[in-house]
Coordinates of C-alpha atoms in Angstrom, one line a residue:
R1 CA 109.2 151.6 36.4
G2 CA 111.4 153.7 38.6
A3 CA 111.0 156.8 36.4
T4 CA 109.6 160.0 37.8
P5 CA 106.5 161.6 36.3
S6 CA 107.2 163.8 33.3
S7 CA 105.2 166.7 34.8
G8 CA 103.7 167.6 38.1
S9 CA 100.1 167.1 37.1
P10 CA 97.8 165.4 39.6
V11 CA 96.8 162.7 37.1
E12 CA 100.4 161.7 36.3
E13 CA 101.4 161.8 40.0
R14 CA 98.5 159.5 40.9
L15 CA 99.3 157.1 38.1
Y16 CA 103.0 157.1 39.2
E17 CA 102.0 156.3 42.8
E18 CA 99.9 153.3 41.7
I19 CA 102.9 151.6 39.9
L20 CA 103.8 148.6 42.1
M21 CA 106.8 146.3 42.2
R22 CA 107.3 143.1 40.2
V23 CA 108.9 140.9 42.9
L24 CA 110.7 137.7 42.2
V25 CA 110.7 135.5 45.4
I26 CA 113.5 132.9 45.5
G27 CA 113.0 129.8 47.7
D28 CA 115.3 128.5 50.3
L29 CA 118.7 127.6 48.8
H30 CA 120.7 126.1 51.7
V31 CA 124.0 126.6 49.8
P32 CA 126.0 124.5 49.1
A33 CA 123.0 122.2 48.9
E34 CA 121.0 124.1 46.3
H35 CA 119.6 122.4 43.2
P36 CA 122.1 122.6 40.3
N37 CA 119.5 123.8 37.8
Y38 CA 117.7 126.2 40.1
L39 CA 119.6 129.4 39.2
S40 CA 119.3 129.0 35.4
W41 CA 115.6 128.3 35.8
I42 CA 115.2 131.4 38.1
K43 CA 116.8 133.5 35.4
S44 CA 114.2 132.3 32.9
I45 CA 111.4 133.2 35.4
R46 CA 112.9 136.7 35.8
R47 CA 112.8 137.2 32.0
K48 CA 109.3 135.8 31.8
Y49 CA 107.8 138.2 34.4
R50 CA 110.2 141.1 33.8
T51 CA 110.7 141.4 37.6
D52 CA 112.4 144.6 38.9
S53 CA 113.2 143.4 42.4
V54 CA 114.2 140.2 44.2
V55 CA 113.6 138.7 47.6
F56 CA 115.5 135.7 48.9
I57 CA 112.9 134.2 51.3
G58 CA 115.6 132.9 53.7
D59 CA 117.9 130.0 54.5
V60 CA 120.3 131.1 51.8
F61 CA 123.0 129.2 53.7
D62 CA 122.6 125.8 55.4
L63 CA 125.4 126.0 58.0
H64 CA 125.0 122.2 58.5
A65 CA 128.4 122.1 60.4
I66 CA 127.1 124.2 63.2
S67 CA 123.6 122.7 63.4
F68 CA 121.7 122.2 66.6
H69 CA 120.9 118.7 65.3
K70 CA 123.1 115.7 64.6
K71 CA 125.5 116.2 61.7
H72 CA 125.9 113.8 58.8
P73 CA 129.2 111.9 59.4
E74 CA 130.3 112.6 55.8
A75 CA 129.6 116.3 55.9
P76 CA 132.5 118.8 55.7
G77 CA 133.7 120.8 58.7
V78 CA 132.8 124.4 59.3
M79 CA 135.4 126.1 57.2
D80 CA 135.2 123.6 54.3
E81 CA 131.4 124.1 54.2
A82 CA 131.9 127.9 54.3
K83 CA 134.3 127.8 51.4
A84 CA 131.9 125.6 49.4
A85 CA 128.9 127.9 50.2
Q86 CA 130.8 131.0 49.2
S87 CA 131.8 129.4 45.9
A88 CA 128.2 128.4 45.2
L89 CA 127.0 131.9 46.1
K90 CA 129.2 133.7 43.5
A91 CA 126.9 133.0 40.6
W92 CA 123.9 134.2 42.7
K93 CA 125.6 137.4 43.7
K94 CA 126.6 138.1 40.0
T95 CA 123.0 137.5 38.9
F96 CA 121.5 139.5 41.7
P97 CA 124.1 142.1 42.8
E98 CA 121.3 143.9 44.8
A99 CA 118.6 142.0 46.7
T100 CA 116.6 141.8 49.8
V101 CA 117.4 138.8 51.9
I102 CA 115.1 137.5 54.7
I103 CA 117.1 136.0 57.5
G104 CA 116.1 132.3 57.8
N105 CA 116.6 130.1 60.8
H106 CA 119.6 128.5 59.2
D107 CA 121.2 131.8 58.4
A108 CA 120.8 132.9 62.0
R109 CA 122.5 129.8 63.5
V110 CA 125.6 131.6 64.5
V111 CA 123.6 134.4 66.2
R112 CA 121.4 131.9 68.0
I113 CA 124.3 129.8 69.3
A114 CA 126.1 133.0 70.4
A115 CA 123.0 134.1 72.3
D116 CA 122.8 130.7 74.0
V117 CA 126.3 131.3 75.5
G118 CA 125.6 134.9 76.4
I119 CA 127.2 136.7 73.5
P120 CA 125.1 139.7 72.3
E121 CA 124.6 140.5 68.6
A122 CA 126.6 143.7 69.0
F123 CA 129.8 141.6 69.2
I124 CA 129.0 139.7 65.9
K125 CA 129.6 140.8 62.4
D126 CA 126.5 141.6 60.3
Y127 CA 125.2 139.2 57.7
A128 CA 126.4 141.2 54.7
E129 CA 129.9 141.2 56.0
V130 CA 130.1 137.6 57.1
F131 CA 128.6 136.3 53.8
D132 CA 130.4 138.9 51.6
T133 CA 127.1 140.3 50.1
P134 CA 127.6 144.1 50.2
G135 CA 124.6 144.7 47.9
W136 CA 122.2 142.5 49.8
N137 CA 120.0 143.9 52.5
W138 CA 119.5 141.3 55.2
V139 CA 116.3 141.8 57.2
P140 CA 114.1 139.7 59.5
S141 CA 111.1 140.5 57.3
I142 CA 109.9 143.1 54.9
E143 CA 106.7 144.6 53.6
I144 CA 106.5 145.6 49.9
D145 CA 103.3 147.1 48.4
G146 CA 101.3 145.9 51.4
V147 CA 102.6 142.3 51.1
F148 CA 104.5 140.8 54.0
Y149 CA 107.5 138.6 53.3
T150 CA 108.9 136.4 56.0
H151 CA 111.0 133.2 56.2
G152 CA 108.2 131.4 58.1
K153 CA 107.3 129.2 60.9
G154 CA 104.1 127.4 62.2
G155 CA 102.4 124.6 60.4
G156 CA 99.3 123.4 58.7
L157 CA 98.6 122.8 55.0
L158 CA 99.5 126.3 54.0
P159 CA 101.2 128.2 56.8
A160 CA 101.5 131.4 54.8
F161 CA 97.7 131.7 54.6
N162 CA 97.4 131.1 58.3
L163 CA 99.8 134.0 58.9
A164 CA 97.9 136.1 56.4
K165 CA 94.7 135.6 58.4
D166 CA 96.5 136.5 61.6
R167 CA 98.0 139.7 60.1
L168 CA 95.1 140.6 57.9
Q169 CA 97.4 141.1 55.0
P170 CA 98.8 139.1 52.1
C171 CA 101.9 137.0 53.1
V172 CA 104.7 135.2 51.3
M173 CA 106.7 132.5 53.1
G174 CA 109.4 129.9 52.6
H175 CA 110.9 127.5 55.2
F176 CA 108.8 124.5 54.2
H177 CA 110.6 122.7 51.4
T178 CA 107.7 120.3 50.7
K179 CA 105.0 123.0 50.4
A180 CA 104.2 125.3 47.6
G181 CA 100.8 126.9 46.7
I182 CA 98.5 129.9 47.0
M183 CA 95.4 130.1 49.1
A184 CA 93.2 133.1 48.8
Q185 CA 89.9 134.5 50.0
Q186 CA 87.9 137.4 48.6
G187 CA 85.4 139.5 50.5
P188 CA 82.2 141.0 49.1
N189 CA 84.0 144.3 48.6
G190 CA 86.5 142.7 46.3
N191 CA 89.4 142.8 48.7
Q192 CA 91.6 139.7 48.6
L193 CA 93.5 138.0 51.3
W194 CA 96.1 135.5 50.3
G195 CA 99.1 133.5 51.4
M196 CA 101.8 132.0 49.2
Q197 CA 104.3 129.2 50.0
V198 CA 107.1 129.5 47.4
G199 CA 108.6 126.0 47.7
S200 CA 112.4 125.8 47.7
G201 CA 115.6 125.7 45.5
T202 CA 117.1 122.8 47.4
D203 CA 118.6 119.5 46.1
E204 CA 116.9 116.9 48.3
S205 CA 119.5 114.3 47.2
H206 CA 122.2 116.3 49.0
L207 CA 123.7 114.6 52.1
Y208 CA 122.4 117.6 54.2
F209 CA 118.9 116.3 53.6
Q210 CA 119.5 112.6 54.0
W211 CA 117.8 112.6 57.4
A212 CA 114.5 113.0 55.5
K213 CA 115.2 110.5 52.7
D214 CA 112.4 108.2 53.8
N215 CA 109.8 110.9 54.1
S216 CA 106.8 110.5 51.8
K217 CA 106.7 114.3 51.2
R218 CA 109.3 115.5 48.8
H219 CA 111.0 118.9 48.2
I220 CA 109.1 121.1 45.7
N221 CA 111.4 123.2 43.6
A222 CA 109.5 126.4 42.8
C223 CA 109.5 130.2 43.2
G224 CA 107.0 133.0 43.7
I225 CA 106.3 136.1 41.8
V226 CA 104.2 139.1 43.1
V227 CA 103.2 141.4 40.3
D228 CA 101.3 144.6 41.3
G229 CA 100.4 142.9 44.6
K230 CA 99.1 139.7 43.0
P231 CA 100.7 136.3 43.6
Y232 CA 101.9 133.8 41.0
L233 CA 103.7 130.5 41.5
E234 CA 106.0 128.7 39.1
F235 CA 107.2 125.1 39.4
M236 CA 110.6 124.1 38.1
P237 CA 110.4 121.3 35.5

């Protein structure tokens, strides 16, 4: 993977063009509220599938202190949360010095609040600078090997598949901590359309999620893998 063909023959060039990515898709982290075992488990999944690229599906940060909603009374302030989040992120940056990061609704809280008071994005530092992730490419969404990756919105049992039907292409989505699964359809010509919800890497016992402690639906710690354009889902023990 990543090597150029040894010669310029049409056969070798065609084979080279058909090599697709092996993508590891990491669920919402919401640092500093990520599950304490999630990173070590993610490393094992990377080894198992020998992935060669990684996509963080969004909401890497929680930014609870500047939430649009009510804050937990025991939650730290903005700067204390930022320090805790940066500390938690060090191990992730060391493990994945280069990555694609989808911008989640929590990651974008500063930008959204600024827009509400009339401050344009041109006056705000970019995500890589704010979060000290020079090797991470922060994007609203991305398409890799014909698969569309986005943080997500909408609803239903499997929102990713609903989006796949709307876009007429396979889709991968996060955002919904209590949903993980793959829904697919195949046409008579063998073409497949699928959507994958990758679960999350969150610790639902963290005080940031106490507003949902009485919900019957619980967080699912999982991750997605897309190998040669095909989806796989792994659940953390």
